Tab-separated table of C-alpha atoms in Angstrom:
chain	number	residue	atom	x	y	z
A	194	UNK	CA	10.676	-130.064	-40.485
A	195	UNK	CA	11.980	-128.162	-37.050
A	196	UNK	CA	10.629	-124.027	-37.421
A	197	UNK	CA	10.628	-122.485	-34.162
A	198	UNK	CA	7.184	-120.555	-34.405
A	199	UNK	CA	6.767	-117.097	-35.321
A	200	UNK	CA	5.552	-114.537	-32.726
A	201	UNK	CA	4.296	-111.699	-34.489
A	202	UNK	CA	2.195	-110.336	-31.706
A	203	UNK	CA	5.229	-110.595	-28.997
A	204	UNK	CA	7.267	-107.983	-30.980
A	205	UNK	CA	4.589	-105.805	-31.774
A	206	UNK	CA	3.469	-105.575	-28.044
A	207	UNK	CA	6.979	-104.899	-27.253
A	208	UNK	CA	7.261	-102.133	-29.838
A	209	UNK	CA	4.006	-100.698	-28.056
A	210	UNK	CA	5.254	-100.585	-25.004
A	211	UNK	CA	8.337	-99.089	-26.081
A	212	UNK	CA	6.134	-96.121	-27.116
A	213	UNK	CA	4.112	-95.907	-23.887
A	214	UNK	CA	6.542	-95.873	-22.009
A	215	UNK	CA	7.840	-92.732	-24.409
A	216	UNK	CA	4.386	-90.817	-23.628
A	217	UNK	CA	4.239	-91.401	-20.245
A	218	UNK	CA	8.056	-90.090	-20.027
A	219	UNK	CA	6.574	-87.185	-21.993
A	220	UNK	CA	3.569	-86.375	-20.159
A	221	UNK	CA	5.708	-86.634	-16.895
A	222	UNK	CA	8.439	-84.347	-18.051
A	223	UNK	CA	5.622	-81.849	-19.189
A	224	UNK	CA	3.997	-82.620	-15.634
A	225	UNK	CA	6.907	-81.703	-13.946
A	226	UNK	CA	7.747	-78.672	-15.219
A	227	UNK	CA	4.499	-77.799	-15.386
A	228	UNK	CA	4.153	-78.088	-11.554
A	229	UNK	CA	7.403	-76.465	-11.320
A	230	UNK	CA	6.022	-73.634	-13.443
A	231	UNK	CA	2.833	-73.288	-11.233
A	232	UNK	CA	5.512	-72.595	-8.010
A	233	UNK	CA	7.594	-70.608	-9.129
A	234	UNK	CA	4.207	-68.268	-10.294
A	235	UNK	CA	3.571	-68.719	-6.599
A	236	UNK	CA	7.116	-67.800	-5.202
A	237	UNK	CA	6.497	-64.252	-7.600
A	238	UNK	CA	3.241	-63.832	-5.435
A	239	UNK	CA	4.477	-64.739	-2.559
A	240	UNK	CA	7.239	-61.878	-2.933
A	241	UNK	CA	5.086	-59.613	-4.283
A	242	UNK	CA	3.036	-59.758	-1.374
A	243	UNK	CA	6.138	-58.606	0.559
A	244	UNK	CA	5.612	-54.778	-0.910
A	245	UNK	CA	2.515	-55.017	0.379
A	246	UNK	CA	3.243	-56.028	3.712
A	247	UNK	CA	6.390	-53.522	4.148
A	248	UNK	CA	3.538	-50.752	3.136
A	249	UNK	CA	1.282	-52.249	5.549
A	250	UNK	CA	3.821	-51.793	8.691
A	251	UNK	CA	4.577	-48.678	7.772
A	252	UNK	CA	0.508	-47.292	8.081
A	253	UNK	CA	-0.164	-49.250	11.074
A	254	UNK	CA	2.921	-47.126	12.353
A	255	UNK	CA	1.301	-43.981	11.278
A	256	UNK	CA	-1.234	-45.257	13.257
A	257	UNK	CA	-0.464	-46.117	16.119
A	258	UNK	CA	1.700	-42.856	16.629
A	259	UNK	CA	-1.373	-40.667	15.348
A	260	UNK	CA	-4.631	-42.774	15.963
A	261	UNK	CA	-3.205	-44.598	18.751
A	262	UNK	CA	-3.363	-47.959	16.849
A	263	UNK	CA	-2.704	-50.924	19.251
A	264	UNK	CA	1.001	-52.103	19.871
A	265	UNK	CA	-0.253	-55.948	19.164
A	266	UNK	CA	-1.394	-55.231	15.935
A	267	UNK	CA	1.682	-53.610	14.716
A	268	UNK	CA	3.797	-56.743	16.170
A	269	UNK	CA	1.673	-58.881	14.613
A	270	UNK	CA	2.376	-57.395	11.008
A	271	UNK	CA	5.688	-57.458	11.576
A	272	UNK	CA	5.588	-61.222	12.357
A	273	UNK	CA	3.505	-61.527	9.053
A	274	UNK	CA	6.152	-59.854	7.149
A	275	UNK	CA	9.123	-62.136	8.526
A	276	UNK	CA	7.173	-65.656	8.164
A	277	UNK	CA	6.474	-64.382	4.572
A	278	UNK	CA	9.843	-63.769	4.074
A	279	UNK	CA	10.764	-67.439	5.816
A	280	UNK	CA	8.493	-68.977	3.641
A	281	UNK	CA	9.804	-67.461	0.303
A	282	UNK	CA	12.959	-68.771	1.642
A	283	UNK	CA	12.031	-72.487	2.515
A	284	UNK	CA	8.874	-73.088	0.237
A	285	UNK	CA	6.405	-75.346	1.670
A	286	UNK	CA	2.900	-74.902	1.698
A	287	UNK	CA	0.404	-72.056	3.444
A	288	UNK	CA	-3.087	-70.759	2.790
A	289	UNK	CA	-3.184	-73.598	-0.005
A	290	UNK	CA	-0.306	-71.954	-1.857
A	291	UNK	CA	2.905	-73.822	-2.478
A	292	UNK	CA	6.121	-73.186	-3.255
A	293	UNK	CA	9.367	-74.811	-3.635
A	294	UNK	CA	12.446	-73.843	-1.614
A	295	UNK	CA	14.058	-70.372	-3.411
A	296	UNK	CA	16.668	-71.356	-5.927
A	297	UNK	CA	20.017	-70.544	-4.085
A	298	UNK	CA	20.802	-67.873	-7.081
A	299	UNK	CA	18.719	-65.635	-5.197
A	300	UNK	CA	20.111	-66.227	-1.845
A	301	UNK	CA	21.868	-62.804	-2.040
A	302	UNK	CA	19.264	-60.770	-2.678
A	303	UNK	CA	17.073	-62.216	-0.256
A	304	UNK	CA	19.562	-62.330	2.081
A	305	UNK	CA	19.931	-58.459	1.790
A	306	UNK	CA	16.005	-58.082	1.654
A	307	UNK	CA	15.808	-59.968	5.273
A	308	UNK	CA	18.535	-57.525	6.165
A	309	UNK	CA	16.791	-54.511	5.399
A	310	UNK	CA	14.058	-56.329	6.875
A	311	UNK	CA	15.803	-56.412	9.917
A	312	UNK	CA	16.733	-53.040	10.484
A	313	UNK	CA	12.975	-52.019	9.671
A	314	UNK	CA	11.997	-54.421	12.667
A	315	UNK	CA	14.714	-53.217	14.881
A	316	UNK	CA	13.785	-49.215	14.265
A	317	UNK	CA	9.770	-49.675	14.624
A	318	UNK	CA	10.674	-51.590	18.200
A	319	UNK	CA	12.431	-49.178	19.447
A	320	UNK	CA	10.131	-46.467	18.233
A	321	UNK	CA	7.271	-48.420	19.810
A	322	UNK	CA	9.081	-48.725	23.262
A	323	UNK	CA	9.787	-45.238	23.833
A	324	UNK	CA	8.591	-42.085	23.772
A	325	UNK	CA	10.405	-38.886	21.737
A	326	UNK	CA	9.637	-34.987	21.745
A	327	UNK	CA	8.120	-34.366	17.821
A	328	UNK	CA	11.127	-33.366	16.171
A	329	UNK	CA	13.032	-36.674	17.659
A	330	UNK	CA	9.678	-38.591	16.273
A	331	UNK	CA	9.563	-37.332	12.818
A	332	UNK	CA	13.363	-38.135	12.474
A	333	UNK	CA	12.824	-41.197	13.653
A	334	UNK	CA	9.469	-41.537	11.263
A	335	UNK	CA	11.797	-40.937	8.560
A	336	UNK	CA	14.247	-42.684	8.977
A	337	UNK	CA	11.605	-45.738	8.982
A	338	UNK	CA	10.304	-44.340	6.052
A	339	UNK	CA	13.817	-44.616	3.966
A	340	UNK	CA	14.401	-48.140	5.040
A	341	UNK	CA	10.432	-48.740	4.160
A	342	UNK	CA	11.533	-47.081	0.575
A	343	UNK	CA	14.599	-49.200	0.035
A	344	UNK	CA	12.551	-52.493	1.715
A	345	UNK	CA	9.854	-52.226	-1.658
A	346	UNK	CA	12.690	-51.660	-3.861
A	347	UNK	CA	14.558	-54.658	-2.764
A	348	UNK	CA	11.174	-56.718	-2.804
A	349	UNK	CA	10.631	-55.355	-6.488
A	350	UNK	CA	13.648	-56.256	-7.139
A	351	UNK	CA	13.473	-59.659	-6.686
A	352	UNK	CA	10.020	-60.069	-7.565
A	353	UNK	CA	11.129	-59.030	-10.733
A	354	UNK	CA	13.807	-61.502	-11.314
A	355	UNK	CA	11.633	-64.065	-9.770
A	356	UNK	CA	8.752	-63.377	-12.744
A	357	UNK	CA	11.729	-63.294	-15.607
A	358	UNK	CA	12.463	-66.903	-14.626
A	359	UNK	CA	8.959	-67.678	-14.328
A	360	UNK	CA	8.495	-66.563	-17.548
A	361	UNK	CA	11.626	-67.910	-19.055
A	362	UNK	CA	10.195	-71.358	-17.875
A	363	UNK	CA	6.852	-70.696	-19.401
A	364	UNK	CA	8.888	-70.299	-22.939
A	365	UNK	CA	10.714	-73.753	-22.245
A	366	UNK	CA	7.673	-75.452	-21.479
A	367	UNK	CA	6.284	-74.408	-24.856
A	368	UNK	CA	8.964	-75.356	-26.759
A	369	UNK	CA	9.631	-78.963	-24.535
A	370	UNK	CA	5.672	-79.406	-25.310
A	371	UNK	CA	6.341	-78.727	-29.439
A	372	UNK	CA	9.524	-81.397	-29.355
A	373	UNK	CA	7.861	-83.432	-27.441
A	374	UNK	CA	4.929	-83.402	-30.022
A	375	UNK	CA	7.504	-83.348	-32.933
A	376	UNK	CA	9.481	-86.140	-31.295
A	377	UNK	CA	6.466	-88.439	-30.374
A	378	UNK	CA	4.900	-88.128	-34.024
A	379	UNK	CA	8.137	-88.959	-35.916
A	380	UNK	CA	8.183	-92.256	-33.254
A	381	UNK	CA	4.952	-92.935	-33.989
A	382	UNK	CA	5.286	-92.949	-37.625
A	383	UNK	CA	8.504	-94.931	-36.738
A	384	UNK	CA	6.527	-97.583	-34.498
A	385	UNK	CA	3.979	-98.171	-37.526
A	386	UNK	CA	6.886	-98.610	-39.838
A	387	UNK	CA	8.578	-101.049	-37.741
A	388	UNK	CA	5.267	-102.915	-37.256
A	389	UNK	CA	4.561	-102.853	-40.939
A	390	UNK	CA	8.080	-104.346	-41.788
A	391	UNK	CA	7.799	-107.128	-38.526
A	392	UNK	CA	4.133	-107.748	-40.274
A	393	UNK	CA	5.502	-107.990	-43.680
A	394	UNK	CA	8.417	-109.926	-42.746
A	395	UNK	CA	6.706	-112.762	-40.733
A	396	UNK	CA	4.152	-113.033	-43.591
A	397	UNK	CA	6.638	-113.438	-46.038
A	398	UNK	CA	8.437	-116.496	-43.063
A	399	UNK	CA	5.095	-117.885	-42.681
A	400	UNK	CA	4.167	-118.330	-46.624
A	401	UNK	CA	8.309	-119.272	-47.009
A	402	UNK	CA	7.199	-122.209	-44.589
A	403	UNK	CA	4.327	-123.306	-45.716
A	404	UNK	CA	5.829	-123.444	-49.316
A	405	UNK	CA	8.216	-125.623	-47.330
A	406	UNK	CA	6.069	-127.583	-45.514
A	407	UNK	CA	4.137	-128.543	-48.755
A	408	UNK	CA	7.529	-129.222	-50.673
A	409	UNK	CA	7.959	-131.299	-47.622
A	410	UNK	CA	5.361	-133.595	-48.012
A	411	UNK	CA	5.514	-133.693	-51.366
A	412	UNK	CA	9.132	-134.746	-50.912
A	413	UNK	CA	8.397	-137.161	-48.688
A	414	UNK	CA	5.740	-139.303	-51.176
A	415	UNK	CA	7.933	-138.561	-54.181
A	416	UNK	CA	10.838	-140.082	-52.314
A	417	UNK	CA	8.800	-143.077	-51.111
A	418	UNK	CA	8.058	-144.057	-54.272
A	419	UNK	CA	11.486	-143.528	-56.147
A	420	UNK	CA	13.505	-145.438	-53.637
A	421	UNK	CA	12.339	-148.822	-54.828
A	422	UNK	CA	12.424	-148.456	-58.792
A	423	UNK	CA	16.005	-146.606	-57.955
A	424	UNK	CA	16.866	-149.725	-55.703
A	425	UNK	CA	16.281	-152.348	-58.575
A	426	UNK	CA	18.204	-149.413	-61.082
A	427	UNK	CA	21.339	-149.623	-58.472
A	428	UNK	CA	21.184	-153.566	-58.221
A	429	UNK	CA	21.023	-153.950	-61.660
A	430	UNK	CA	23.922	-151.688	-62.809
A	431	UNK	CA	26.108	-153.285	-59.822
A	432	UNK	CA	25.424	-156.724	-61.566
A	433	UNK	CA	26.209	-155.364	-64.971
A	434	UNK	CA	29.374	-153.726	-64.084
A	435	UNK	CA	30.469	-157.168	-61.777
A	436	UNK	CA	29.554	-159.235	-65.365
A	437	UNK	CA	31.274	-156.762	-67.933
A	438	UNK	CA	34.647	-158.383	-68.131
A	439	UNK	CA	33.777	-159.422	-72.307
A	440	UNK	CA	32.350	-155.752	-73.100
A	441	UNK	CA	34.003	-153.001	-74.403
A	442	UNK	CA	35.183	-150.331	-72.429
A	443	UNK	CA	32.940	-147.556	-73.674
A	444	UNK	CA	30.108	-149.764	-72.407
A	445	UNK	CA	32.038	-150.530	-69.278
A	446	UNK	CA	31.705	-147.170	-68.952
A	447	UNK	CA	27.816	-146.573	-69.028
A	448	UNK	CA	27.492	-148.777	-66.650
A	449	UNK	CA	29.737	-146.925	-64.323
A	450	UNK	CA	27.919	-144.311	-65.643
A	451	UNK	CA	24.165	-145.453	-64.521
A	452	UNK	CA	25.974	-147.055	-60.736
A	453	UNK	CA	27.308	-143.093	-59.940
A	454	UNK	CA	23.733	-141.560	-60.977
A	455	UNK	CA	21.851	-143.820	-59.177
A	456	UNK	CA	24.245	-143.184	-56.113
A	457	UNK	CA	23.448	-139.390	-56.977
A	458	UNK	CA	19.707	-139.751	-57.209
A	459	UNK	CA	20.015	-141.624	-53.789
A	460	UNK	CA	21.965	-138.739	-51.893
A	461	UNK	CA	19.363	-136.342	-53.368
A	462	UNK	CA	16.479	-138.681	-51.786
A	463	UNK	CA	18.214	-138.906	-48.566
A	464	UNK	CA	19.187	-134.948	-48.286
A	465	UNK	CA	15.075	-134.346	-48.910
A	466	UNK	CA	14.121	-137.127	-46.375
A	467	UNK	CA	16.894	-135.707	-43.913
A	468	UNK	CA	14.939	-132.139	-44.257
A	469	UNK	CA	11.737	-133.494	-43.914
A	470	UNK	CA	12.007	-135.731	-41.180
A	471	UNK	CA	13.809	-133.578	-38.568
A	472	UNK	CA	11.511	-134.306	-35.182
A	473	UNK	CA	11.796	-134.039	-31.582
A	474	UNK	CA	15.531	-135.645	-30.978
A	475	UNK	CA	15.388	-138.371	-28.315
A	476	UNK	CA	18.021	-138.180	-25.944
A	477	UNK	CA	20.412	-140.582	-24.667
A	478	UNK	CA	24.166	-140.751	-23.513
A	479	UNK	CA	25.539	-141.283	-26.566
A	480	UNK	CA	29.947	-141.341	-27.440
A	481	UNK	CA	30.832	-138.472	-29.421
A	482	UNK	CA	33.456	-140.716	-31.123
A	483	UNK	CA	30.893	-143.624	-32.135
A	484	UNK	CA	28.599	-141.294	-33.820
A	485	UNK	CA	31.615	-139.691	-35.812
A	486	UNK	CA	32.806	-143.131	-36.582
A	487	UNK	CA	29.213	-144.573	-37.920
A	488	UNK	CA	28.730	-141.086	-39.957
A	489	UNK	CA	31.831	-141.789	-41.601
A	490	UNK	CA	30.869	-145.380	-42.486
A	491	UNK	CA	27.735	-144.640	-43.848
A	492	UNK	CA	29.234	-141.342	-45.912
A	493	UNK	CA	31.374	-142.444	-49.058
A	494	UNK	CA	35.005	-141.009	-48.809
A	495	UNK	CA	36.997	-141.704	-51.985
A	496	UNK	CA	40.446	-142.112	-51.953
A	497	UNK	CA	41.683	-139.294	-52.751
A	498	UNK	CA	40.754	-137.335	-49.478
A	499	UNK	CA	41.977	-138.586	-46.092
A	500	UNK	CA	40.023	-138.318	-42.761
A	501	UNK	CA	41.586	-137.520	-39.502
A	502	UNK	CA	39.323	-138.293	-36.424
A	503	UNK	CA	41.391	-137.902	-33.018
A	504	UNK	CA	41.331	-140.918	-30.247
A	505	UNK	CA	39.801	-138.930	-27.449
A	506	UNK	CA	36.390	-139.102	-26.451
A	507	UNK	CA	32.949	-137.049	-25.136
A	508	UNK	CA	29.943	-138.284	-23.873
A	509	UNK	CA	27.020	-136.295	-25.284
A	510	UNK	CA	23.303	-136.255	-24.871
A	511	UNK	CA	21.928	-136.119	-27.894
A	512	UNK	CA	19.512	-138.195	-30.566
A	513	UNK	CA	22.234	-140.571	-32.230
A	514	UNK	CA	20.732	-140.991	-35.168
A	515	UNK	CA	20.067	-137.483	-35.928
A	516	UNK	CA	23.972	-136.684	-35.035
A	517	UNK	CA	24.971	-139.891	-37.759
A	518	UNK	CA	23.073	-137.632	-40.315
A	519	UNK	CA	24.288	-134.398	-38.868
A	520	UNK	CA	27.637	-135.929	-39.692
A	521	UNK	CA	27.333	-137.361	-42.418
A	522	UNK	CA	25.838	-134.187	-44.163
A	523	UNK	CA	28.978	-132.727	-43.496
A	524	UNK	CA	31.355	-134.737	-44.402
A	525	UNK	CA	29.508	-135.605	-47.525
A	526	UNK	CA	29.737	-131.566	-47.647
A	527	UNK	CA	33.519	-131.633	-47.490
A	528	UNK	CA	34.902	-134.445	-50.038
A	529	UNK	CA	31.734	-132.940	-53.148
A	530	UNK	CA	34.384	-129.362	-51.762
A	531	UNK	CA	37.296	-131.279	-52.088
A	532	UNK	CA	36.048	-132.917	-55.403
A	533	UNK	CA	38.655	-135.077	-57.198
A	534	UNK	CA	42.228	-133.345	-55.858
A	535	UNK	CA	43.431	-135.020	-52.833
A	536	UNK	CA	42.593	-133.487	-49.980
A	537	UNK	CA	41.999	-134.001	-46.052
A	538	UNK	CA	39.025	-133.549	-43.723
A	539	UNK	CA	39.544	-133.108	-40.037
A	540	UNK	CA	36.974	-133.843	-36.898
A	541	UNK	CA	37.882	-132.685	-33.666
A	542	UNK	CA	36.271	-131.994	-30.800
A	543	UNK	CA	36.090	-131.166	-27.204
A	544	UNK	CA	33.812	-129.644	-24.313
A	545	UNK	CA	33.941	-126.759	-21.844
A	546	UNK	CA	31.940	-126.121	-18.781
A	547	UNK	CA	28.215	-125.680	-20.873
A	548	UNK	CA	29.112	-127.244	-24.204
A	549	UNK	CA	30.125	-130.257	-26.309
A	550	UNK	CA	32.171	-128.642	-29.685
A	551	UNK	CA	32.162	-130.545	-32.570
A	552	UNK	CA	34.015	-129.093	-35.641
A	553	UNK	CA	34.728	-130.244	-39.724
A	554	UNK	CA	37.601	-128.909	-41.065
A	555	UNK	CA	38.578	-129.625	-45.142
A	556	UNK	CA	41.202	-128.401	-47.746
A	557	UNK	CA	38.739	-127.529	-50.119
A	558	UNK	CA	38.823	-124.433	-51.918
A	559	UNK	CA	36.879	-122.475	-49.128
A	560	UNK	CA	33.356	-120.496	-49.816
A	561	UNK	CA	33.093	-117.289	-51.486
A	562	UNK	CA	32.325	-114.160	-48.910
A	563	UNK	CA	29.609	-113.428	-50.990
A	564	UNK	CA	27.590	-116.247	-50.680
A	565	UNK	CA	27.980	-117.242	-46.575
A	566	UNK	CA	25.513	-116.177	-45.375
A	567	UNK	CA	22.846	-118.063	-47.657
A	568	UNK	CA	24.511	-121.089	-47.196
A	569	UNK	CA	21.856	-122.095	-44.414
A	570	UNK	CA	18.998	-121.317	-46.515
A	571	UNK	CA	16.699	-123.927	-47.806
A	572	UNK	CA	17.380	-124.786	-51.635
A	573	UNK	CA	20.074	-122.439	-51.796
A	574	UNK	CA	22.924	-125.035	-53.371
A	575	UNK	CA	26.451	-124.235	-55.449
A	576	UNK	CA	26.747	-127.293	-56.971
A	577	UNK	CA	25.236	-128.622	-60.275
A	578	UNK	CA	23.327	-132.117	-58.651
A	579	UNK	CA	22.727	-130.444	-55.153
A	580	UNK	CA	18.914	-130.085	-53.776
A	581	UNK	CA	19.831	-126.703	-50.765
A	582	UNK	CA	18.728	-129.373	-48.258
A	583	UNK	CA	21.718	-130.575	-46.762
A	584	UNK	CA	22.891	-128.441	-44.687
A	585	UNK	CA	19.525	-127.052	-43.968
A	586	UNK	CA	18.729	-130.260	-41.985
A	587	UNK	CA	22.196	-129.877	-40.319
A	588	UNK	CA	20.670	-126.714	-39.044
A	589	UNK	CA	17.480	-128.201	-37.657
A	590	UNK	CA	19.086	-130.697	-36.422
A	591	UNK	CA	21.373	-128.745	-34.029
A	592	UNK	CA	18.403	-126.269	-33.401
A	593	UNK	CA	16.266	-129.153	-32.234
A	594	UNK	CA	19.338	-129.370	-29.834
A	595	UNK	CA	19.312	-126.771	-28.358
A	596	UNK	CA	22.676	-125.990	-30.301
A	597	UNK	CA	24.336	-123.287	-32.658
A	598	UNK	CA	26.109	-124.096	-35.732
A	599	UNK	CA	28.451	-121.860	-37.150
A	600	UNK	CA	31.006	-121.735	-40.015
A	601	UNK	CA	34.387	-119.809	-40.565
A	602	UNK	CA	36.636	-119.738	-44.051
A	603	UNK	CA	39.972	-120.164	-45.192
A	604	UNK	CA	39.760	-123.165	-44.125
A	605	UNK	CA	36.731	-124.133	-44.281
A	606	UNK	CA	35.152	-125.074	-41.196
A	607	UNK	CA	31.841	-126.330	-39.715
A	608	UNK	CA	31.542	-125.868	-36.053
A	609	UNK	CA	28.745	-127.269	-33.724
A	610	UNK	CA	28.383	-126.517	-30.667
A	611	UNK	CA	25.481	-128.536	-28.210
A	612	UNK	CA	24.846	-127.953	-24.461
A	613	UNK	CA	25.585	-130.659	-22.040
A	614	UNK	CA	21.966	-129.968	-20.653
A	615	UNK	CA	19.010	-130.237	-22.808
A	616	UNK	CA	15.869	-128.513	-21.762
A	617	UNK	CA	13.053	-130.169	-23.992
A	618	UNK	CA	10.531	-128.301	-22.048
């Protein structure tokens, strides 16, 4: 018997790494906007820190117009306050802190921050780089002072918004971490119910065939030792029937009787020997035409049903004695369909680019919808003297070919179809 072995372990590994490739998808979508979290926590510091440093200018102002504090200092904290700014524009990475670049639906108000900004830069320069009576000084002090006032507001403003989306993406991480939890349990329960059912399913193949393989061998000795008694049975009844000219017809008719159940018993040996002895087909160029031609001489086709088989021709690599049978089955298939109206069986066939098709057409009665797709399965039968084996080695016949077999209704029809190349390997 031809099984193609069962592989278990091959699905199951696939099935696991369908579900580590899940977690890892998981744990880098949490990643991710974890890390996306963690910067956008450090853009909110980062403008924060610009309150600070618009306070800062303004005492180093004070000062340097009370204490005399030096002109490079105050330039420099001005140059702090702009590459802060720059950098809570562009992210990047400074002091060990990193950011990503400011989401452009903040663009406005930073844009009216660096403004500000501006004029706070432009007003403490020229303060710086000349000199006023005191009344022109404190105007000018206050006038710093407002844009100082509306410079923090501005910055609060937007640090503000900046820690509402911060923590807006704090509350979708939490939920994205319970779905993802949620999700990845109900797969894993999923995964060990799959496995389970893959498990219980090739068990239930692999006891299914070695039930099979037993019946097989005890098929094969059981036939071995019925063929020769039912030999001498069918000799002897072929020699009664060709010497009953003097008997009565009603024993005429046993003997017919005892010829057409020995010819029964035989098909019933040859459809278990045909399932059991299914091997390795060995290949040769074989016509498509001469194999059709000896399955129908070794099939018997009563008169009552007519077979069509077309002139052309196909070469085929194939096992030829495997094909006979393959053949044969199914012819011997179509005339116990036809049964004892008359009827007509057609063979045709023809190739394409990969393929030799081979199909078996009759005008029997067709197969009930119901019961198609058991057809192929071994000891499943219809008919009252039928052993389920027949077209079960038809099967492993064009599986050990590399082939498909298929079947449509209404009419009913068998078609095979074998590559042109044959990888045995």
């Amino acid at each position: 018997m031809s099984k193609k072995p069962v592989n278990a372990s091959r699905k199951i590994s696939i099935i696991i790494a369908i579900q580590i490739v899940i977690i890892l998808s998981s744990f880098l979508s949490l990643q991710t906007l974890e890390s996306e979290k963690i910067f956008l926590g450090n853009a909110v510091n980062v403008a924060g820190k610009d309150r600070f440093l618009t306070v800062n200018v303004l005492v180093k102002l004070q000062n340097y117009n009370i204490d005399g504090e030096s002109q490079e200092n105050l330039i420099l904290a001005l140059k702090d306050y702009e590459n802060n700014l720059m950098f809570l524009k562009n992210g990047g990475s400074e002091s060990g802190l990193k950011i990503d670049p400011l989401d452009a639906k903040f663009y406005p108000q930073w844009e009216a921050i660096y403004d500000s900004f501006a004029k706070y830069d432009e007003k403490i320069m020229e303060f710086i780089g000349s000199e006023f009576d005191i009344d022109t000084t404190k105007s000018k002090l206050l006038e710093i002072n407002q844009i100082a006032e509306k410079l923090v507001e501005q910055n609060d403003a937007l640090t503000l918004e900046l820690g509402l989306e911060a923590e807006k993406m704090s509350t979708n991480l939490i939920l994205l971490q319970i779905t993802l939890a949620i999700v990845n349990i109900g797969i894993h329960l999923f995964m060990m119910w799959l496995v389970l059912r893959i498990l219980k399913e090739d068990t239930e193949r692999l006891t299914k065939m070695e039930r099979m393989y037993t019946i097989g061998e005890m098929t094969a000795r059981l036939a071995h030792d019925l063929r020769n008694p039912l030999g001498v049975i069918k000799m002897a009844s072929e020699i009664l029937v060709s010497r009953s000219g003097n008997v009565d017809e009603k024993t005429k008719e046993r003997y017919k009787m005892i010829e057409m159940s020995a010819q029964r018993m035989n098909r019933q040996i040859e459809d278990m020997m045909d399932f059991v002895r299914t091997k390795e087909p060995q290949l040769r160029e074989n016509s498509v035409r001469e194999i059709i031609t000896s399955a129908a001489k070794t099939t018997e086709i009563p008169a009552n049903i007519q077979l069509t088989i077309p002139e052309n021709d196909v070469t085929l690599r194939c096992d030829q004695k495997q094909l006979v049978v393959l053949l044969s089955n199914l012819i011997s298939n179509a005339v116990q369909a036809i049964g004892e109206k008359n009827g007509a069986i057609f063979i045709r066939w023809d190739s394409d680019l990969h393929d030799v098709i081979i199909e078996v057409e009759d005008s029997g009665p067709g197969i009930k919808d119901d019961i198609m797709p058991k057809i192929f399965d071994p000891l499943f039968t219809t008919k009252p003297h039928g052993t389920g084996l027949g077209l079960v080695s038809c099967k492993n016949i064009v599986d050990a070919h590399k082939g498909k077999i298929t079947i449509q209704n209404n009419p009913t029809k068998f078609i095979i179809r074998i590559p042109k190349i044959i990888d045995q390997a």
